[in-house]
Short mmCIF file of C-alpha atoms and ligand atoms in Angstrom, two decimals:
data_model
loop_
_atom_site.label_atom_id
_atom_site.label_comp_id
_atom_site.label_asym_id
_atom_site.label_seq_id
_atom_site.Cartn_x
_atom_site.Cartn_y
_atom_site.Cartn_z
CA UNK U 24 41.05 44.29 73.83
CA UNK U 25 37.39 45.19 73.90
CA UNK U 26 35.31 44.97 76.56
CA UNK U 27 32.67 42.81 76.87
CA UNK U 28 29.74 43.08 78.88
CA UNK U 29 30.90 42.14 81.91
CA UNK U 30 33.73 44.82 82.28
CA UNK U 31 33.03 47.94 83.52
CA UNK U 32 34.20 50.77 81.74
CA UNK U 33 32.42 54.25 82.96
CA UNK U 34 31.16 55.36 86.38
CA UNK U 35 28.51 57.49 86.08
CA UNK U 36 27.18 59.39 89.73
CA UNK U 37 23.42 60.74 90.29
CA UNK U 38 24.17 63.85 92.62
CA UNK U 39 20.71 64.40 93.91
CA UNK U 40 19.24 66.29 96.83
CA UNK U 41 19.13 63.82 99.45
CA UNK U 42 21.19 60.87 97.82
CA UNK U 43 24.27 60.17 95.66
CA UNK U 44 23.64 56.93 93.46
CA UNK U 45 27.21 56.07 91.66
CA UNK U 46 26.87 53.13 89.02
CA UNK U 47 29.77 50.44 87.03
CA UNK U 48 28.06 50.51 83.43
CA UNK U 49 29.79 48.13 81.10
CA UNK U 50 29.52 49.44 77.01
CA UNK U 51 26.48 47.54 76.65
CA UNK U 52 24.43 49.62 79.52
CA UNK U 53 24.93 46.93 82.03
CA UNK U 54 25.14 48.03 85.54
CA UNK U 55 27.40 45.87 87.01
CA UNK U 56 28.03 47.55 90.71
CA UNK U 57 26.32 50.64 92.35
CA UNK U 58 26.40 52.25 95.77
CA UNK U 59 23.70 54.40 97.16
CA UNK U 60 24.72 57.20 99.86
CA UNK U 61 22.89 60.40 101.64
CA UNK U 62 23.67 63.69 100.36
CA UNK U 63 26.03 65.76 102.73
CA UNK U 64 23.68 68.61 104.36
CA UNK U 65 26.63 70.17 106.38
CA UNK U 66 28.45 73.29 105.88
CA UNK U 67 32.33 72.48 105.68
CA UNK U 68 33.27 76.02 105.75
CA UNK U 69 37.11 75.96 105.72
CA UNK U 70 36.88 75.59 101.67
CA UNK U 71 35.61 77.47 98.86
CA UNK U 72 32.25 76.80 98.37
CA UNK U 73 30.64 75.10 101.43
CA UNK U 74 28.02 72.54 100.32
CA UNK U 75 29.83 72.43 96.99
CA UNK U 76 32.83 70.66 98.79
CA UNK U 77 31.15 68.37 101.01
CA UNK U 78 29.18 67.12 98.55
CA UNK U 79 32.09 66.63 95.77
CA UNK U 80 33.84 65.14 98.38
CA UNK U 81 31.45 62.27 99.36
CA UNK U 82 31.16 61.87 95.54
CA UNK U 83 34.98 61.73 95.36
CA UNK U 84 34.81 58.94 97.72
CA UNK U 85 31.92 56.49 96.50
CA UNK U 86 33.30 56.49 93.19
CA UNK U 87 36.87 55.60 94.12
CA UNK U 88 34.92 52.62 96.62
CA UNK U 89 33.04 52.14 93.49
CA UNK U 90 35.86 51.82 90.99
CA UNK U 91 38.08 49.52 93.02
CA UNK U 92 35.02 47.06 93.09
CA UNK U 93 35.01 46.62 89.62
CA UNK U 94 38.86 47.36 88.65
CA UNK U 95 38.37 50.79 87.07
CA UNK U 96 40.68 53.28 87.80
CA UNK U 97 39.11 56.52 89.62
CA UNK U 98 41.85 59.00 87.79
CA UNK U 99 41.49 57.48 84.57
CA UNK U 100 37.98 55.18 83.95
CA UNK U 101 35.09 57.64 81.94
CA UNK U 102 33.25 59.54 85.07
CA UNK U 103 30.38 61.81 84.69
CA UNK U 104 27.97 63.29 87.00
CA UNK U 105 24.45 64.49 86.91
CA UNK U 106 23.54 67.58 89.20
CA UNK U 107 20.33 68.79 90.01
CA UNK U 108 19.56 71.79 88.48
CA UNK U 109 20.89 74.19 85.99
CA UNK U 110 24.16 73.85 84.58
CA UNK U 111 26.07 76.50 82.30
CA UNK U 112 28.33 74.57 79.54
CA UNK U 113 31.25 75.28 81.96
CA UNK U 114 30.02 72.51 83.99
CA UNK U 115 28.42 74.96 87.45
CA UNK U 116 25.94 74.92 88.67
CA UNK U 117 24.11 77.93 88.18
CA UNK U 118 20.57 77.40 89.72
CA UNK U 119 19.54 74.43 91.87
CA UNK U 120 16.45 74.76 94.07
CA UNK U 121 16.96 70.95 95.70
CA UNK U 122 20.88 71.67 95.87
CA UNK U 123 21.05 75.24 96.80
CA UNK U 124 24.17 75.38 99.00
CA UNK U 125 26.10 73.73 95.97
CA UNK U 126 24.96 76.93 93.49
CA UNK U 127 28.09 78.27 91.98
CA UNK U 128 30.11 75.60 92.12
CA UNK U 129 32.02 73.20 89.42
CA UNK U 130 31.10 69.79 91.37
CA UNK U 131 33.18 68.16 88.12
CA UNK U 132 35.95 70.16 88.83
CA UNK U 133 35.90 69.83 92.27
CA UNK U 134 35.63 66.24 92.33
CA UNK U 135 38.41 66.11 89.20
CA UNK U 136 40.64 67.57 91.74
CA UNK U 137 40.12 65.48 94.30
CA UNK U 138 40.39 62.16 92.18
CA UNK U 139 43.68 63.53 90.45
CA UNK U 140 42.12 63.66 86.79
CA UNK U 141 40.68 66.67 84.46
CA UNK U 142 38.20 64.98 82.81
CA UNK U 143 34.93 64.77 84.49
CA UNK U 144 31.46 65.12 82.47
CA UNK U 145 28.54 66.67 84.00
CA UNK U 146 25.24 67.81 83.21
CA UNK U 147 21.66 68.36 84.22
CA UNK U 148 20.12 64.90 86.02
CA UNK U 149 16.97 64.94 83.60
CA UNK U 150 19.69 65.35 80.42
CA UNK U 151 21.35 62.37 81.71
CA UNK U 152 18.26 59.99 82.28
CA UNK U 153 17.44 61.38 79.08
CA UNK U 154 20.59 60.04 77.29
CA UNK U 155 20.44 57.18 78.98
CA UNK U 156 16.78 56.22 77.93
CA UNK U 157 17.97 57.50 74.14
CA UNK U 158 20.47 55.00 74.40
CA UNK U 159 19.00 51.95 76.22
CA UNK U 160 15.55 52.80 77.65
CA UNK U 161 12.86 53.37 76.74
CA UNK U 162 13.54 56.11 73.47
CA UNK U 163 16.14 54.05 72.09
CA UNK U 164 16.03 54.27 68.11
CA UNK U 165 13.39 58.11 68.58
CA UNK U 166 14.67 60.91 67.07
CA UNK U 167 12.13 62.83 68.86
CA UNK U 168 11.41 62.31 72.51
CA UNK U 169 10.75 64.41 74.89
CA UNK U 170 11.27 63.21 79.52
CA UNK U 171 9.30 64.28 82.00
CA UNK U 172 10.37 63.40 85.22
CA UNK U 173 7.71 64.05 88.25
CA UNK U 174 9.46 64.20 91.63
CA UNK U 175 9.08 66.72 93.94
CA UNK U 176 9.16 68.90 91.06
CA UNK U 177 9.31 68.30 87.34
CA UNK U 178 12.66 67.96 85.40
CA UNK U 179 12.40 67.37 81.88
CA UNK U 180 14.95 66.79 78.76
CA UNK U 181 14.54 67.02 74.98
CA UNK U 182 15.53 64.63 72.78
CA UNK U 183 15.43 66.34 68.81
CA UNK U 184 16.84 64.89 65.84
CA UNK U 185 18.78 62.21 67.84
CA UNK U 186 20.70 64.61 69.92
CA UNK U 187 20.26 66.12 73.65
CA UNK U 188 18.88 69.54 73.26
CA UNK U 189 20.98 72.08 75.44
CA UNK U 190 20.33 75.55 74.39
CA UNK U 191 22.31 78.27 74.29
CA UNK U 192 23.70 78.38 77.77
CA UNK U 193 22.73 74.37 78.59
CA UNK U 194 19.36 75.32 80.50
CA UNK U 195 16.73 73.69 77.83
CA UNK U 196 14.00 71.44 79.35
CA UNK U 197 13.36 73.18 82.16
CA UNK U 198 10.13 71.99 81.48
CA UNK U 199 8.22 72.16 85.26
CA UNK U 200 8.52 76.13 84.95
CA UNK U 201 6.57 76.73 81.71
CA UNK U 202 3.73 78.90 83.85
CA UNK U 203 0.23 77.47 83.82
CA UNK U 204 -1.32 80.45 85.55
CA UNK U 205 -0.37 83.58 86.45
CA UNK U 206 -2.69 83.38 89.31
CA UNK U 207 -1.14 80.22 90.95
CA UNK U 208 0.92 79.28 93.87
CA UNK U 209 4.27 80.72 94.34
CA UNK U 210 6.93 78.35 92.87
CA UNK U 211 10.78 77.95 94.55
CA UNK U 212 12.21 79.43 91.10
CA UNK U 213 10.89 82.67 91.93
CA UNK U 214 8.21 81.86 89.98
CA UNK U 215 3.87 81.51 90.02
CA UNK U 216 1.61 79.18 88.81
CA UNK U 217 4.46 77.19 86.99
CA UNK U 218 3.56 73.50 85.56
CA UNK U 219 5.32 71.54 88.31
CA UNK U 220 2.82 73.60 90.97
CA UNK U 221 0.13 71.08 89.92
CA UNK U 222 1.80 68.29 88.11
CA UNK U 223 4.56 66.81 90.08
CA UNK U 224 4.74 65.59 93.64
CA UNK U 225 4.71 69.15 94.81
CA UNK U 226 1.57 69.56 92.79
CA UNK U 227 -0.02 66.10 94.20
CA UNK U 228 -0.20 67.56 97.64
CA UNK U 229 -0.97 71.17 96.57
CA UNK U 230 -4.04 69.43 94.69
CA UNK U 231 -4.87 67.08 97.67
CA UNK U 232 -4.64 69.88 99.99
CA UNK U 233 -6.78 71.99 98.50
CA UNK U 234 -9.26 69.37 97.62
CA UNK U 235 -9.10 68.22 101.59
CA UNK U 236 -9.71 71.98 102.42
CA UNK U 237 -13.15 72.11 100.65
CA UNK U 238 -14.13 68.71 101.73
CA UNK U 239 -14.04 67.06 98.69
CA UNK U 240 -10.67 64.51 100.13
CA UNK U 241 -10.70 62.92 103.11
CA UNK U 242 -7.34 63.67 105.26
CA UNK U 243 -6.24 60.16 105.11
CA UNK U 244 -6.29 60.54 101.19
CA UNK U 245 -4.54 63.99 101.33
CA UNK U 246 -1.78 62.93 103.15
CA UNK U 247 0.64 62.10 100.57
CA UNK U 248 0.98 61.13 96.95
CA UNK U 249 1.46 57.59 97.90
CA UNK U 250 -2.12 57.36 100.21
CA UNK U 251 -3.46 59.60 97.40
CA UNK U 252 -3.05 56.94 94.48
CA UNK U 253 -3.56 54.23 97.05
CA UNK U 254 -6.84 55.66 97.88
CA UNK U 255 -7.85 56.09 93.70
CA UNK U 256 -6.60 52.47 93.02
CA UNK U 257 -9.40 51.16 95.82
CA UNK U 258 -12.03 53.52 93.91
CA UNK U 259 -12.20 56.24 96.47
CA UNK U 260 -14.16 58.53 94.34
CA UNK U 261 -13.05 61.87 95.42
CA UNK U 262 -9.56 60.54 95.12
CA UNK U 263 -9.65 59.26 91.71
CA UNK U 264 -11.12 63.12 91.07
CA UNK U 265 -7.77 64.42 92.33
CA UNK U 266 -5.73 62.15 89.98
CA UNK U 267 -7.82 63.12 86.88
CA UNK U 268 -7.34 66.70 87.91
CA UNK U 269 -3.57 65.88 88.01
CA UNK U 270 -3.48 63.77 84.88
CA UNK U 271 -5.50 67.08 83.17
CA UNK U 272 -2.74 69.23 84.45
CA UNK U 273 -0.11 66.99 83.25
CA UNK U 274 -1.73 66.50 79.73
CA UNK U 275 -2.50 69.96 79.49
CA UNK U 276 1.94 70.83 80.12
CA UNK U 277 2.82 68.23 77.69
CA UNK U 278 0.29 69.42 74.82
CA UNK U 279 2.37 73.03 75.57
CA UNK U 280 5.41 70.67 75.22
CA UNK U 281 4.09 69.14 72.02
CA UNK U 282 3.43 72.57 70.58
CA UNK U 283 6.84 73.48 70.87
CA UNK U 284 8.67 69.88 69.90
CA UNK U 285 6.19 67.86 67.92
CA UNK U 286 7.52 65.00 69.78
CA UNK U 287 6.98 61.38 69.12
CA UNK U 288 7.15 59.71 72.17
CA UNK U 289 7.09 61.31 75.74
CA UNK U 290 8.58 59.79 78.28
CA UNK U 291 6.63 59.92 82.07
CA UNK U 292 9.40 59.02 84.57
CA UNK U 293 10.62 59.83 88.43
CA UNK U 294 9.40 58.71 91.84
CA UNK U 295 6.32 60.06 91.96
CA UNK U 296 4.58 57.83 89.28
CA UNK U 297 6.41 54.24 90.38
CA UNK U 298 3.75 51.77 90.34
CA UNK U 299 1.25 54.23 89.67
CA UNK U 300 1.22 53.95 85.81
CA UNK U 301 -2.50 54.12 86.35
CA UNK U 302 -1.98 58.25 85.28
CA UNK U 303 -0.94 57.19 81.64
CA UNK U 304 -4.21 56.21 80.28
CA UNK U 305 -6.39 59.31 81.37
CA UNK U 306 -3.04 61.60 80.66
CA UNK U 307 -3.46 60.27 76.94
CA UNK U 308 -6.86 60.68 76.94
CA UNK U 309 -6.89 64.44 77.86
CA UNK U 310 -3.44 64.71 75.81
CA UNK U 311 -5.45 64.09 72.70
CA UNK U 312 -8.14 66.67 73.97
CA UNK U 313 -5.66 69.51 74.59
CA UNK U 314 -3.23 69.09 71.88
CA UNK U 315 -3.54 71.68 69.06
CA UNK U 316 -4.97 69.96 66.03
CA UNK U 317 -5.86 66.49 68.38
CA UNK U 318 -8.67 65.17 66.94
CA UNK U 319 -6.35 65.66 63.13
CA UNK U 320 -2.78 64.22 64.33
CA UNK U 321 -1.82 61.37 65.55
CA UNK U 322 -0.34 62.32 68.94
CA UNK U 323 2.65 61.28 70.91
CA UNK U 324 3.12 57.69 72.32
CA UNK U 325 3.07 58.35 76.09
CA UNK U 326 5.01 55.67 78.00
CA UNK U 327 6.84 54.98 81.28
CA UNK U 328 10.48 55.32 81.47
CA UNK U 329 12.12 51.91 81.24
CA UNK U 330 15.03 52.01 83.82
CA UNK U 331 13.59 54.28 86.55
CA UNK U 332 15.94 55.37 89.60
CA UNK U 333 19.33 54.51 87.51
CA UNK U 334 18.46 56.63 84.51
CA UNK U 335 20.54 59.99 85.89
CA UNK U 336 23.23 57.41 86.64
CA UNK U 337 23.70 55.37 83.26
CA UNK U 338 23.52 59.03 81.62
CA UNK U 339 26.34 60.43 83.44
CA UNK U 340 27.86 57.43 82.87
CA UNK U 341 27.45 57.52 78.92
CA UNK U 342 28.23 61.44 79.13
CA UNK U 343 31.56 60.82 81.26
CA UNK U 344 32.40 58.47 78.19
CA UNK U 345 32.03 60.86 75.59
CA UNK U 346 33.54 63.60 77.35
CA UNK U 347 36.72 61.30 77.60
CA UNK U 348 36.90 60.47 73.76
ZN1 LIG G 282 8.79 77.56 88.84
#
């Protein structure tokens, strides 16, 4: 029989760096259950790899809470997970700056074995909100689109000629590290001066921050992203200056983006910009200044991701279905 919309058929798990989301998806992208835990922080030393474990475990767990809710079976229904960072097409996790005890582990494997089953997809978190938004976001029906998720750092996914771009070893769209100035801050890749140093949440306070520390932000407004747009949305002056520097940086990143993918849409998604669409106009506006060619092209649509905090989840979900076909 096939199932309609209101039967679950794939679980699909957002492992981030503080919290696990798990989501039912039913074929037509409906969510129809989800569950929202912390990320285990402590060291359970007594196997393999440490963080690895704990965290594969808790995953383990929320999706076999998760499956009986809906009547899926956690050793047979489609499962996939999305990880936060870089994974190799083995499924580890080679380099994760917001996951770091977890590097060099195989959370699908881990969690496989703890569910009973062999079949678990998993990929990098941007790739799956990527998919998902390909599917039934946002991109669905673009051959070319190109995410770009702002969060504490920038994660970002390519979208060319209808399919996910992977790369070689599965590391493409590692789009926050494209370096922006040699001269810049220090970056947790190793890295200086890279993209997400200026353009992401990160590079909201490094902005304010400075800004504060030549007197051209008050405190209040340097405080955080949040009291940062808060402050440019009541006309703060000096705070709407930060944002416009931000929304130059970001345009500037995606015009290097554009140079490489000739994209047709970018997507602008991830917790820094909820309810604070207010970047995409002046974004576009210096997008069409910086992009090679601008004032002869017609440039990318810029738009906001349309389903937010699930999209890592609904991707793993769709990628734990077609890893089970
Ligand atoms: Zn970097």
């Amino acid at each position: 029989m096939r199932a309609t919309s209101t039967e679950a058929t794939s679980i699909g798990v957002d492992v981030g760096g503080t919290k696990i989301l798990s989501v039912a998806l039913s074929p037509t992208g409906a969510i129809l259950a989800r569950k929202k835990i912390p990320t285990p922080q402590q060291i359970d030393s007594a196997i393999g790899n440490p963080v690895g474990s704990s965290v594969a475990a808790a995953v383990a767990e929320t999706v076999a809470v998760l499956a009986a809710e809906v009547g899926l079976s956690p050793t047979t229904c489609a499962l996939g997970l999305g990880v936060p960072g870089m994974v190799d097409h083995s499924g580890t996790l080679i380099f994760a700056p917001n996951l770091h005890g977890a590097i060099g582990a195989n959370i699908a494997h881990l969690v496989g074995d703890r569910l009973n089953r062999a079949e678990v997809g998993v990929d990098n978190d941007a790739n799956c909100a990527a998919v998902a938004e390909h599917h039934f976001g946002a991109a669905r029906g673009v051959d070319h689109a190109l995410l770009v998720t702002l969060g504490t750092g920038i994660g970002g996914a390519a979208i060319i000629n209808g399919q996910l771009l992977r790369g070689a070893h599965g590391f493409a769209g590692e789009f926050g590290h494209l370096m922006v100035d040699p001269a810049g801050p220090a970056c947790p890749c190793g890295g200086k001066g890279c993209l997400e140093r200026y353009a992401s949440g990160a590079g909201l306070r490094h902005l304010s921050t400075e800004a504060a520390a030549k007197g051209e932000l008050s405190p209040e407004a340097a405080e955080s992203p949040e009291s940062l747009f808060n402050a440019a949305k009541s006309g703060e002056h000096d705070a709407l200056a930060v944002v416009d520097r931000f929304c130059w940086w970001l345009a500037r990143g995606i015009a290097n983006l554009c140079a490489c993918f000739d994209p047709e849409l970018v997507l602008l998604g991830g917790g820094v910009l909820e309810g604070h669409e207010i970047v995409l106009g002046p974004t576009s506006q210096y997008l069409r200044d910086e992009l090679e060619g601008g004032q002869h092209r017609t440039p990318p649509r810029l738009e906001a991701t349309a389903l937010g905090p699930d999209a890592g989840a609904v991707g793993a979900a769709l990628l734990g279905e077609r890893t089970k076909r």
